[in-house]
CSV table of C-alpha atoms in Angstrom, one decimal:
chain,number,residue,atom,x,y,z
N,1,MET,CA,-23.2,-3.5,-41.5
N,2,LEU,CA,-26.7,-2.2,-41.7
N,3,PRO,CA,-28.4,-2.9,-45.1
N,4,PHE,CA,-29.6,0.1,-47.1
N,5,SER,CA,-32.5,0.0,-49.5
N,6,ARG,CA,-33.0,2.7,-52.1
N,7,PHE,CA,-36.7,1.8,-52.3
N,8,GLU,CA,-37.2,2.2,-48.6
N,9,ALA,CA,-35.1,5.4,-48.5
N,10,ARG,CA,-37.4,6.9,-51.2
N,11,THR,CA,-40.5,5.7,-49.3
N,12,ILE,CA,-39.4,6.9,-45.9
N,13,LEU,CA,-38.1,10.3,-47.3
N,14,LYS,CA,-41.5,10.7,-49.1
N,15,LEU,CA,-43.3,10.1,-45.8
N,16,SER,CA,-40.9,12.2,-43.7
N,17,GLY,CA,-40.5,15.2,-46.1
N,18,PRO,CA,-43.9,16.7,-45.2
N,19,ILE,CA,-43.5,15.7,-41.5
N,20,VAL,CA,-40.2,17.6,-41.4
N,21,LEU,CA,-41.8,20.7,-42.7
N,22,ALA,CA,-44.8,20.3,-40.4
N,23,GLN,CA,-42.5,19.7,-37.3
N,24,LEU,CA,-40.2,22.5,-38.2
N,25,THR,CA,-43.1,24.9,-38.8
N,26,GLN,CA,-44.6,24.0,-35.4
N,27,THR,CA,-41.3,24.4,-33.7
N,28,LEU,CA,-40.8,27.6,-35.6
N,29,MET,CA,-43.9,28.9,-33.8
N,30,TYR,CA,-42.2,28.3,-30.5
N,31,PHE,CA,-39.1,30.0,-32.0
N,32,VAL,CA,-41.2,33.0,-33.0
N,33,ASP,CA,-42.7,33.1,-29.5
N,34,THR,CA,-39.2,33.1,-27.9
N,35,VAL,CA,-37.8,35.7,-30.3
N,36,MET,CA,-40.7,38.1,-30.1
N,37,ALA,CA,-41.0,37.8,-26.4
N,38,GLY,CA,-37.2,38.3,-26.1
N,39,ARG,CA,-37.4,41.4,-28.2
N,40,TYR,CA,-40.0,42.7,-25.8
N,41,SER,CA,-37.8,42.1,-22.7
N,42,ALA,CA,-35.4,39.5,-21.3
N,43,MET,CA,-37.9,39.0,-18.4
N,44,ASP,CA,-40.7,38.0,-20.8
N,45,MET,CA,-38.3,35.6,-22.6
N,46,ALA,CA,-37.4,34.0,-19.3
N,47,ALA,CA,-41.1,33.7,-18.4
N,48,ILE,CA,-41.7,31.7,-21.5
N,49,ALA,CA,-38.7,29.5,-20.6
N,50,VAL,CA,-40.0,28.8,-17.1
N,51,ALA,CA,-43.6,28.3,-18.3
N,52,SER,CA,-42.4,25.8,-20.8
N,53,GLY,CA,-41.2,23.7,-17.9
N,54,LEU,CA,-44.9,23.1,-17.0
N,55,TRP,CA,-46.7,23.6,-20.3
N,56,LEU,CA,-44.6,21.5,-22.7
N,57,PRO,CA,-44.6,18.4,-20.6
N,58,VAL,CA,-48.4,18.7,-20.3
N,59,VAL,CA,-49.2,19.1,-24.0
N,60,LEU,CA,-46.6,16.7,-25.2
N,61,THR,CA,-47.6,14.0,-22.8
N,62,MET,CA,-51.2,14.3,-24.2
N,63,GLN,CA,-49.7,14.2,-27.7
N,64,GLY,CA,-47.7,11.1,-26.7
N,65,LEU,CA,-50.7,9.2,-25.4
N,66,LEU,CA,-52.7,10.0,-28.6
N,67,LEU,CA,-49.7,8.9,-30.8
N,68,ALA,CA,-50.8,5.4,-30.1
N,69,LEU,CA,-53.4,6.0,-32.9
N,70,THR,CA,-50.7,6.2,-35.5
N,71,PRO,CA,-49.4,2.6,-35.3
N,72,ILE,CA,-53.0,1.3,-34.7
N,73,ILE,CA,-54.4,3.0,-37.8
N,74,ALA,CA,-51.2,2.2,-39.8
N,75,GLN,CA,-51.6,-1.5,-39.1
N,76,PHE,CA,-55.4,-1.4,-40.0
N,77,TYR,CA,-54.4,0.4,-43.2
N,78,GLY,CA,-51.8,-2.2,-44.1
N,79,SER,CA,-54.3,-5.0,-43.6
N,80,LYS,CA,-57.1,-3.0,-45.3
N,81,GLN,CA,-59.5,-2.9,-42.3
N,82,THR,CA,-61.2,0.4,-43.2
N,83,GLN,CA,-64.1,0.1,-40.7
N,84,ASP,CA,-61.7,0.0,-37.7
N,85,VAL,CA,-59.9,3.2,-38.9
N,86,SER,CA,-63.0,5.4,-38.4
N,87,HIS,CA,-63.9,3.6,-35.2
N,88,PHE,CA,-60.5,4.2,-33.5
N,89,THR,CA,-60.4,7.8,-34.7
N,90,LEU,CA,-63.6,8.5,-32.9
N,91,GLN,CA,-62.4,6.7,-29.8
N,92,GLY,CA,-59.2,8.7,-29.9
N,93,LEU,CA,-61.2,11.9,-30.1
N,94,TYR,CA,-63.2,11.0,-27.0
N,95,LEU,CA,-60.0,10.2,-25.1
N,96,GLY,CA,-58.3,13.4,-26.3
N,97,LEU,CA,-61.1,15.6,-25.0
N,98,LEU,CA,-61.1,13.8,-21.7
N,99,LEU,CA,-57.4,14.3,-21.3
N,100,ALA,CA,-57.7,18.0,-22.3
N,101,ALA,CA,-60.3,18.5,-19.6
N,102,ILE,CA,-58.1,16.8,-16.9
N,103,LEU,CA,-55.0,18.8,-17.9
N,104,PHE,CA,-56.9,22.0,-18.1
N,105,VAL,CA,-58.0,21.7,-14.4
N,106,LEU,CA,-54.4,20.8,-13.4
N,107,MET,CA,-53.1,23.9,-15.2
N,108,LEU,CA,-55.3,26.1,-13.0
N,109,PHE,CA,-53.1,25.1,-10.0
N,110,ALA,CA,-49.8,25.9,-11.7
N,111,ASP,CA,-49.1,28.6,-9.0
N,112,ILE,CA,-48.5,25.8,-6.5
N,113,PRO,CA,-45.2,24.4,-7.9
N,114,LEU,CA,-44.1,27.9,-9.0
N,115,ALA,CA,-44.6,29.2,-5.4
N,116,LYS,CA,-42.0,26.7,-4.3
N,117,LEU,CA,-39.3,28.1,-6.6
N,118,ASN,CA,-36.9,30.8,-5.6
N,119,MET,CA,-37.8,33.2,-8.4
N,120,ASP,CA,-38.4,36.9,-9.0
N,121,ALA,CA,-42.1,37.9,-8.2
N,122,ALA,CA,-42.5,39.7,-11.5
N,123,LEU,CA,-41.2,36.6,-13.4
N,124,ARG,CA,-43.6,34.4,-11.5
N,125,GLU,CA,-46.5,36.6,-12.4
N,126,LYS,CA,-45.7,36.7,-16.1
N,127,THR,CA,-45.2,32.9,-16.1
N,128,LEU,CA,-48.6,32.3,-14.6
N,129,GLU,CA,-50.3,34.7,-16.9
N,130,TYR,CA,-48.9,32.9,-19.9
N,131,LEU,CA,-50.0,29.5,-18.5
N,132,TYR,CA,-53.5,30.7,-17.9
N,133,TYR,CA,-54.0,31.9,-21.5
N,134,VAL,CA,-52.3,28.9,-23.2
N,135,SER,CA,-54.3,26.3,-21.2
N,136,PHE,CA,-57.5,27.1,-23.2
N,137,GLY,CA,-55.7,25.7,-26.3
N,138,LEU,CA,-55.7,22.2,-24.8
N,139,PHE,CA,-59.1,21.3,-26.2
N,140,PRO,CA,-58.5,22.2,-29.9
N,141,ALA,CA,-55.0,20.8,-29.6
N,142,ALA,CA,-56.4,17.4,-28.6
N,143,GLY,CA,-58.7,17.4,-31.7
N,144,TYR,CA,-55.8,18.4,-34.0
N,145,MET,CA,-53.6,15.7,-32.6
N,146,VAL,CA,-56.2,13.0,-33.2
N,147,MET,CA,-56.8,14.1,-36.8
N,148,ARG,CA,-53.1,14.4,-37.5
N,149,ASN,CA,-52.5,10.8,-36.2
N,150,LEU,CA,-55.3,9.6,-38.5
N,151,PHE,CA,-53.8,11.1,-41.6
N,152,GLU,CA,-50.3,10.0,-40.8
N,153,GLY,CA,-51.5,6.4,-40.0
N,154,LEU,CA,-53.0,6.4,-43.5
N,155,GLY,CA,-49.6,7.5,-44.9
N,156,ASN,CA,-50.9,11.0,-45.8
N,157,THR,CA,-48.3,13.2,-44.2
N,158,LYS,CA,-48.9,16.2,-46.4
N,159,ALA,CA,-52.0,17.1,-44.3
N,160,SER,CA,-50.0,18.0,-41.2
N,161,MET,CA,-47.6,20.0,-43.4
N,162,TRP,CA,-50.3,22.2,-44.9
N,163,ILE,CA,-52.1,22.6,-41.6
N,164,ALA,CA,-48.8,23.6,-39.9
N,165,PHE,CA,-48.5,26.4,-42.4
N,166,VAL,CA,-51.9,27.6,-41.3
N,167,GLY,CA,-50.7,27.7,-37.8
N,168,ILE,CA,-47.6,29.8,-38.4
N,169,LEU,CA,-49.8,32.3,-40.5
N,170,VAL,CA,-52.0,32.7,-37.4
N,171,ASN,CA,-49.1,32.7,-34.9
N,172,ILE,CA,-47.1,35.6,-36.1
N,173,PRO,CA,-49.8,38.3,-36.3
N,174,ALA,CA,-51.5,37.0,-33.1
N,175,ASN,CA,-48.2,37.3,-31.2
N,176,TYR,CA,-47.7,40.8,-32.6
N,177,ILE,CA,-51.2,41.9,-31.6
N,178,PHE,CA,-51.2,40.4,-28.1
N,179,ILE,CA,-47.6,41.0,-27.1
N,180,TYR,CA,-47.6,44.7,-28.1
N,181,GLY,CA,-51.3,45.5,-27.6
N,182,LYS,CA,-52.3,46.3,-31.2
N,183,PHE,CA,-55.8,46.8,-32.6
N,184,GLY,CA,-57.3,47.7,-29.2
N,185,MET,CA,-55.9,44.6,-27.5
N,186,PRO,CA,-54.0,44.9,-24.2
N,187,ALA,CA,-50.2,44.7,-24.3
N,188,LEU,CA,-49.6,41.3,-22.5
N,189,GLY,CA,-45.9,41.0,-23.3
N,190,GLY,CA,-44.8,37.3,-23.2
N,191,ALA,CA,-48.2,36.2,-21.9
N,192,GLY,CA,-49.6,37.3,-25.3
N,193,CYS,CA,-47.8,34.3,-26.8
N,194,GLY,CA,-50.1,32.1,-24.7
N,195,VAL,CA,-53.2,33.7,-26.3
N,196,ALA,CA,-51.6,33.3,-29.7
N,197,THR,CA,-50.9,29.6,-29.1
N,198,SER,CA,-54.5,28.9,-28.1
N,199,LEU,CA,-55.7,30.7,-31.3
N,200,VAL,CA,-53.2,28.7,-33.4
N,201,PHE,CA,-54.6,25.3,-32.1
N,202,CYS,CA,-58.1,26.5,-32.8
N,203,ALA,CA,-57.2,27.4,-36.4
N,204,MET,CA,-55.3,24.2,-37.0
N,205,PHE,CA,-58.1,21.9,-35.7
N,206,ILE,CA,-60.7,23.6,-37.8
N,207,ALA,CA,-58.4,23.5,-40.9
N,208,MET,CA,-57.7,19.8,-40.2
N,209,LEU,CA,-61.5,19.0,-40.1
N,210,ILE,CA,-62.0,20.8,-43.4
N,211,TYR,CA,-59.1,18.9,-45.0
N,212,GLY,CA,-60.5,15.7,-43.6
N,213,TYR,CA,-63.9,16.2,-45.2
N,214,THR,CA,-62.4,17.2,-48.6
N,215,SER,CA,-59.3,15.0,-49.0
N,216,ARG,CA,-59.4,12.0,-51.3
N,217,SER,CA,-57.2,10.0,-48.9
N,218,THR,CA,-60.0,9.9,-46.3
N,219,ARG,CA,-62.8,9.1,-48.8
N,220,PRO,CA,-62.8,5.3,-48.0
N,221,TYR,CA,-63.0,6.0,-44.3
N,222,ARG,CA,-65.7,8.7,-44.3
N,223,HIS,CA,-68.5,6.5,-43.0
N,224,TRP,CA,-70.1,6.0,-39.6
N,225,PRO,CA,-68.0,4.1,-37.1
N,226,LYS,CA,-69.1,0.7,-35.7
N,227,THR,CA,-70.5,2.5,-32.7
N,228,LEU,CA,-70.8,6.1,-31.6
N,229,TRP,CA,-70.5,5.1,-27.9
N,230,LEU,CA,-67.3,5.1,-26.0
N,231,SER,CA,-65.7,1.6,-26.1
N,232,VAL,CA,-63.9,0.8,-22.8
N,233,LYS,CA,-62.1,-2.1,-24.5
N,234,ASP,CA,-60.7,0.1,-27.4
N,235,GLN,CA,-60.0,3.0,-25.1
N,236,TRP,CA,-57.9,0.7,-23.0
N,237,GLN,CA,-56.0,-0.5,-26.1
N,238,ILE,CA,-55.1,3.2,-27.0
N,239,ILE,CA,-54.2,3.9,-23.3
N,240,ARG,CA,-52.1,0.6,-23.0
N,241,ILE,CA,-50.1,1.5,-26.1
N,242,GLY,CA,-50.0,5.2,-25.6
N,243,THR,CA,-49.2,5.5,-22.0
N,244,PRO,CA,-45.6,4.3,-22.3
N,245,ILE,CA,-45.2,6.7,-25.3
N,246,ALA,CA,-46.6,9.6,-23.3
N,247,CYS,CA,-44.3,8.8,-20.4
N,248,SER,CA,-41.3,8.4,-22.6
N,249,ILE,CA,-42.0,11.8,-24.2
N,250,PHE,CA,-42.6,13.2,-20.7
N,251,PHE,CA,-39.3,12.0,-19.5
N,252,GLU,CA,-37.4,13.5,-22.4
N,253,VAL,CA,-39.2,16.8,-22.5
N,254,THR,CA,-38.9,17.3,-18.7
N,255,LEU,CA,-35.2,16.5,-19.0
N,256,PHE,CA,-34.9,19.8,-20.9
N,257,ALA,CA,-37.9,21.8,-19.6
N,258,CYS,CA,-37.1,21.3,-15.9
N,259,ILE,CA,-33.6,22.7,-16.2
N,260,PRO,CA,-34.8,26.3,-16.2
N,261,LEU,CA,-36.8,25.6,-13.0
N,262,VAL,CA,-33.7,24.4,-11.2
N,263,ILE,CA,-31.3,27.0,-12.5
N,264,VAL,CA,-33.7,29.9,-12.2
N,265,HIS,CA,-31.9,31.0,-9.0
N,266,LEU,CA,-28.8,31.6,-11.1
N,267,GLY,CA,-30.4,34.5,-12.8
N,268,PRO,CA,-32.2,35.4,-16.1
N,269,ILE,CA,-29.0,35.3,-18.2
N,270,MET,CA,-28.4,31.7,-17.3
N,271,VAL,CA,-32.0,30.8,-18.0
N,272,ALA,CA,-32.1,32.7,-21.3
N,273,GLY,CA,-28.9,31.1,-22.5
N,274,HIS,CA,-30.2,27.7,-21.8
N,275,GLN,CA,-33.5,28.6,-23.5
N,276,VAL,CA,-31.7,29.6,-26.7
N,277,ALA,CA,-29.7,26.4,-26.9
N,278,HIS,CA,-32.8,24.3,-26.0
N,279,ASN,CA,-35.0,26.0,-28.6
N,280,TYR,CA,-32.4,25.5,-31.3
N,281,SER,CA,-31.9,21.9,-30.3
N,282,ALA,CA,-35.7,21.4,-30.5
N,283,ILE,CA,-35.6,22.7,-34.1
N,284,VAL,CA,-32.8,20.5,-35.4
N,285,PHE,CA,-34.3,17.5,-33.5
N,286,MET,CA,-37.2,17.7,-35.9
N,287,LEU,CA,-35.0,16.1,-38.6
N,288,PRO,CA,-34.4,12.7,-36.9
N,289,LEU,CA,-37.8,12.9,-35.3
N,290,SER,CA,-39.5,13.2,-38.6
N,291,LEU,CA,-37.6,10.2,-40.0
N,292,GLY,CA,-38.6,8.3,-36.8
N,293,LEU,CA,-42.3,9.2,-37.3
N,294,ALA,CA,-42.1,8.1,-40.9
N,295,ALA,CA,-40.5,4.9,-39.7
N,296,THR,CA,-43.5,4.4,-37.3
N,297,ILE,CA,-45.9,4.7,-40.3
N,298,ARG,CA,-43.8,2.5,-42.6
N,299,VAL,CA,-43.2,-0.2,-39.9
N,300,GLY,CA,-46.9,-0.2,-39.1
N,301,HIS,CA,-47.8,-0.7,-42.7
N,302,LEU,CA,-45.3,-3.6,-43.1
N,303,VAL,CA,-46.4,-5.3,-39.9
N,304,GLY,CA,-50.0,-5.1,-41.2
N,305,GLN,CA,-48.8,-6.7,-44.4
N,306,ASN,CA,-46.7,-9.3,-42.5
N,307,ASN,CA,-43.6,-8.4,-44.6
N,308,LEU,CA,-40.7,-9.1,-42.3
N,309,GLN,CA,-37.8,-8.8,-44.8
N,310,GLU,CA,-38.9,-5.4,-46.0
N,311,LEU,CA,-39.5,-4.4,-42.4
N,312,LYS,CA,-35.9,-5.0,-41.5
N,313,LYS,CA,-34.7,-3.0,-44.6
N,314,ALA,CA,-37.0,-0.1,-43.7
N,315,ILE,CA,-35.7,0.1,-40.1
N,316,SER,CA,-32.0,0.0,-41.0
N,317,THR,CA,-32.5,2.5,-43.8
N,318,ALA,CA,-34.2,4.9,-41.5
N,319,ILE,CA,-31.3,4.7,-39.0
N,320,ILE,CA,-28.7,5.3,-41.8
N,321,LEU,CA,-30.6,8.3,-43.1
N,322,SER,CA,-30.9,9.7,-39.6
N,323,MET,CA,-27.2,9.4,-38.9
N,324,ALA,CA,-26.4,11.1,-42.2
N,325,MET,CA,-28.6,14.0,-41.3
N,326,SER,CA,-27.0,14.3,-37.9
N,327,ILE,CA,-23.5,14.8,-39.5
N,328,GLY,CA,-24.8,17.8,-41.4
N,329,THR,CA,-26.5,19.2,-38.3
N,330,VAL,CA,-23.3,18.9,-36.2
N,331,ILE,CA,-21.2,20.6,-38.8
N,332,PHE,CA,-23.7,23.5,-39.2
N,333,THR,CA,-24.0,24.0,-35.4
N,334,LEU,CA,-20.3,24.1,-34.8
N,335,LEU,CA,-19.7,26.6,-37.6
N,336,PHE,CA,-22.6,29.0,-37.0
N,337,ARG,CA,-23.3,28.7,-33.3
N,338,SER,CA,-22.7,32.4,-32.6
N,339,GLN,CA,-24.9,33.5,-35.5
N,340,VAL,CA,-27.6,31.2,-34.3
N,341,ALA,CA,-27.5,32.6,-30.8
N,342,SER,CA,-27.7,36.2,-32.1
N,343,LEU,CA,-30.9,35.4,-33.9
N,344,TYR,CA,-32.6,35.0,-30.5
N,345,THR,CA,-31.3,38.0,-28.6
N,346,SER,CA,-29.0,41.0,-28.8
N,347,ASP,CA,-27.8,40.5,-25.2
N,348,VAL,CA,-24.0,39.9,-25.4
N,349,GLU,CA,-23.9,37.7,-22.3
N,350,VAL,CA,-26.8,35.5,-23.4
N,351,ILE,CA,-25.2,35.1,-26.9
N,352,ALA,CA,-21.8,34.0,-25.3
N,353,LEU,CA,-23.4,31.5,-23.0
N,354,ALA,CA,-25.7,30.1,-25.6
N,355,SER,CA,-22.9,29.7,-28.1
N,356,SER,CA,-20.9,27.6,-25.6
N,357,LEU,CA,-24.0,25.4,-24.9
N,358,LEU,CA,-24.6,24.8,-28.6
N,359,ILE,CA,-21.2,23.0,-28.8
N,360,LEU,CA,-22.6,20.5,-26.3
N,361,ALA,CA,-25.9,20.4,-28.2
N,362,ALA,CA,-24.0,19.4,-31.3
N,363,ILE,CA,-22.3,16.5,-29.6
N,364,TYR,CA,-25.4,14.5,-28.7
N,365,GLN,CA,-27.0,14.7,-32.2
N,366,PHE,CA,-25.7,11.2,-33.1
N,367,SER,CA,-27.1,9.5,-30.0
N,368,ASP,CA,-30.3,11.4,-30.4
N,369,ALA,CA,-30.7,10.2,-34.0
N,370,ILE,CA,-30.3,6.6,-33.1
N,371,GLN,CA,-32.6,6.6,-30.1
N,372,VAL,CA,-35.5,8.4,-31.7
N,373,VAL,CA,-35.6,6.1,-34.8
N,374,ALA,CA,-35.2,3.0,-32.7
N,375,ALA,CA,-38.0,4.1,-30.4
N,376,CYS,CA,-40.3,5.0,-33.3
N,377,ALA,CA,-39.7,1.7,-35.0
N,378,LEU,CA,-40.7,-0.1,-31.9
N,379,ARG,CA,-43.7,2.1,-31.6
N,380,GLY,CA,-44.7,1.0,-35.1
N,381,MET,CA,-44.7,-2.6,-33.9
N,382,LYS,CA,-46.9,-1.5,-30.9
N,383,ILE,CA,-44.0,-2.2,-28.6
N,384,THR,CA,-43.8,0.7,-26.1
N,385,LYS,CA,-43.2,-0.6,-22.6
N,386,PRO,CA,-39.4,-1.2,-23.1
N,387,VAL,CA,-39.1,2.4,-24.4
N,388,PHE,CA,-40.8,3.6,-21.2
N,389,PHE,CA,-38.3,1.9,-18.9
N,390,ILE,CA,-35.3,2.8,-20.9
N,391,THR,CA,-36.1,6.5,-21.1
N,392,LEU,CA,-37.1,6.7,-17.5
N,393,ILE,CA,-33.7,5.4,-16.4
N,394,ALA,CA,-31.5,7.0,-19.0
N,395,TYR,CA,-33.0,10.5,-18.9
N,396,TRP,CA,-33.6,11.0,-15.2
N,397,PRO,CA,-31.4,9.0,-12.8
N,398,ILE,CA,-28.5,9.1,-15.4
N,399,GLY,CA,-29.1,12.2,-17.5
N,400,PHE,CA,-30.7,14.7,-15.1
N,401,GLY,CA,-29.0,13.2,-12.0
N,402,PHE,CA,-25.5,13.4,-13.4
N,403,GLY,CA,-26.3,16.8,-14.9
N,404,ALA,CA,-27.4,18.1,-11.5
N,405,VAL,CA,-24.2,16.8,-9.9
N,406,LEU,CA,-22.1,18.7,-12.5
N,407,GLY,CA,-24.3,21.7,-12.7
N,408,LEU,CA,-25.2,22.5,-9.0
N,409,THR,CA,-22.7,20.8,-6.8
N,410,ASN,CA,-18.9,20.7,-6.3
N,411,TRP,CA,-18.8,16.9,-5.8
N,412,LEU,CA,-16.8,16.3,-9.0
N,413,VAL,CA,-16.0,19.7,-10.3
N,414,GLU,CA,-16.9,23.3,-9.5
N,415,PRO,CA,-20.6,23.9,-10.2
N,416,MET,CA,-21.0,24.3,-14.0
N,417,GLY,CA,-24.5,25.7,-14.2
N,418,ALA,CA,-26.4,24.9,-17.4
N,419,HIS,CA,-23.3,23.3,-19.0
N,420,GLY,CA,-23.3,20.6,-16.4
N,421,PHE,CA,-26.9,19.7,-17.3
N,422,TRP,CA,-26.1,19.5,-21.0
N,423,ILE,CA,-23.3,17.1,-20.3
N,424,GLY,CA,-25.7,15.0,-18.4
N,425,ILE,CA,-28.1,15.1,-21.4
N,426,ILE,CA,-25.3,13.8,-23.6
N,427,VAL,CA,-24.7,10.8,-21.3
N,428,GLY,CA,-28.4,10.0,-20.8
N,429,LEU,CA,-29.2,10.1,-24.6
N,430,THR,CA,-26.2,7.9,-25.3
N,431,VAL,CA,-27.3,5.3,-22.8
N,432,ALA,CA,-30.8,5.4,-24.3
N,433,ALA,CA,-29.5,5.0,-27.8
N,434,ILE,CA,-27.5,1.9,-27.0
N,435,ALA,CA,-30.3,0.3,-25.0
N,436,LEU,CA,-33.0,0.9,-27.5
N,437,ALA,CA,-30.9,-0.4,-30.4
N,438,ILE,CA,-30.4,-3.6,-28.4
N,439,ILE,CA,-34.1,-4.0,-27.7
N,440,LEU,CA,-34.9,-3.3,-31.4
N,441,ARG,CA,-32.4,-5.9,-32.6
N,442,LYS,CA,-33.8,-8.5,-30.2
N,443,GLN,CA,-37.4,-7.9,-31.3
N,444,LEU,CA,-36.5,-8.3,-35.0
N,445,ASN,CA,-34.7,-11.5,-34.2
N,446,ARG,CA,-37.7,-12.7,-32.2
N,447,MET,CA,-40.0,-11.9,-35.2
N,448,GLU,CA,-37.7,-13.6,-37.6
N,449,HIS,CA,-37.7,-16.8,-35.4
N,450,ALA,CA,-41.5,-16.8,-35.2
N,451,HIS,CA,-41.7,-16.2,-39.0
N,452,LEU,CA,-39.4,-19.2,-39.7
N,453,LYS,CA,-41.2,-21.4,-37.2
N,454,GLY,CA,-44.6,-20.5,-38.8
N,455,ALA,CA,-43.2,-21.2,-42.3
N,456,ALA,CA,-41.9,-24.6,-41.2
N,457,THR,CA,-45.2,-25.7,-39.8
């Protein structure tokens, strides 16, 4: 039985509380985009769903690579190495801007993969327009991500919470103005959400800089880094730790985001129904994800302090808390799935389809809770390569592959459409949860053996 520590529970919940609100607020922005575009037209809602298949993997992959800063800074914080904190923050900013530039250029060629899809011409045009506008937000997004990782590595998770509120305050009126063409702006429909998203990232980056220069938590670190030049050695350390994280996030995000691309030929209703279930799942996923991010911070601090016993308590407590939250999520989803679907659209067919998909979304909550906390705990130890290989295999050959067989072929059953893909997701996440839990257990045993060996000598 996993040990539970009240002290660690309070510590993790204190760290995760603001992260939950920040993550939910940011996901709420995407919810607002989906709802406001859906109210404009089903075509615009479908365009955002298809565009997300390209945009979300891009921006979240960049975020994943920069997430390496959190355990790096957390371990420096735990060992009280203040000079290295400011140095790696600057190196992370250099890397983030370089990544943004590369991804911006790639986004300019988004028409190439979309041209290969069997989709309506008007839907393709709306999708490309959204991607064009949102790509300008990559640069401020990179700066915001670096600053957020700095604060969270220092254990200050309230910063991202307050800045996320700034984002939603900008997002809603910006959507209204650019979707419907208010105050002299053109009516862009769903593409207006792309303009709003770029403006949101600009506002959040500026707000984060202001917070950084005024917060007490950053006062010990507000000094010149060791060097203002780009350090190849330290850049490589960030890349080495961050690349497996980025790839893991990419595999998971594309597992969901690519589904609209392969079912688009089944029509807007099928795509819109999947989009509702996907968006809701992304919102409720913020609960275990926030606990996982808090676990990364706590694990990083304890590794820096070389406190193995408290480390084990922190990890097991985070897993127990995540499972408890999942039970509540499952019950709520099963009871109110129709009401949830009706929040997104008034289309009866979409509501019926989404409601049935939400049953499947409820089932995988338990596996998802275990796999995200285990992956984040390993990340706090700077162990990221095993997570990369597990997510690659579990999400794609197993999850997406099995889902494609069920959803698009008659090899096992009659083609199930989106339902088949969601069953594949359940299988893939379950495999990932089991494998990551085994790797985490082996790593803790390895650390304990090394600790005992060191104590003996």
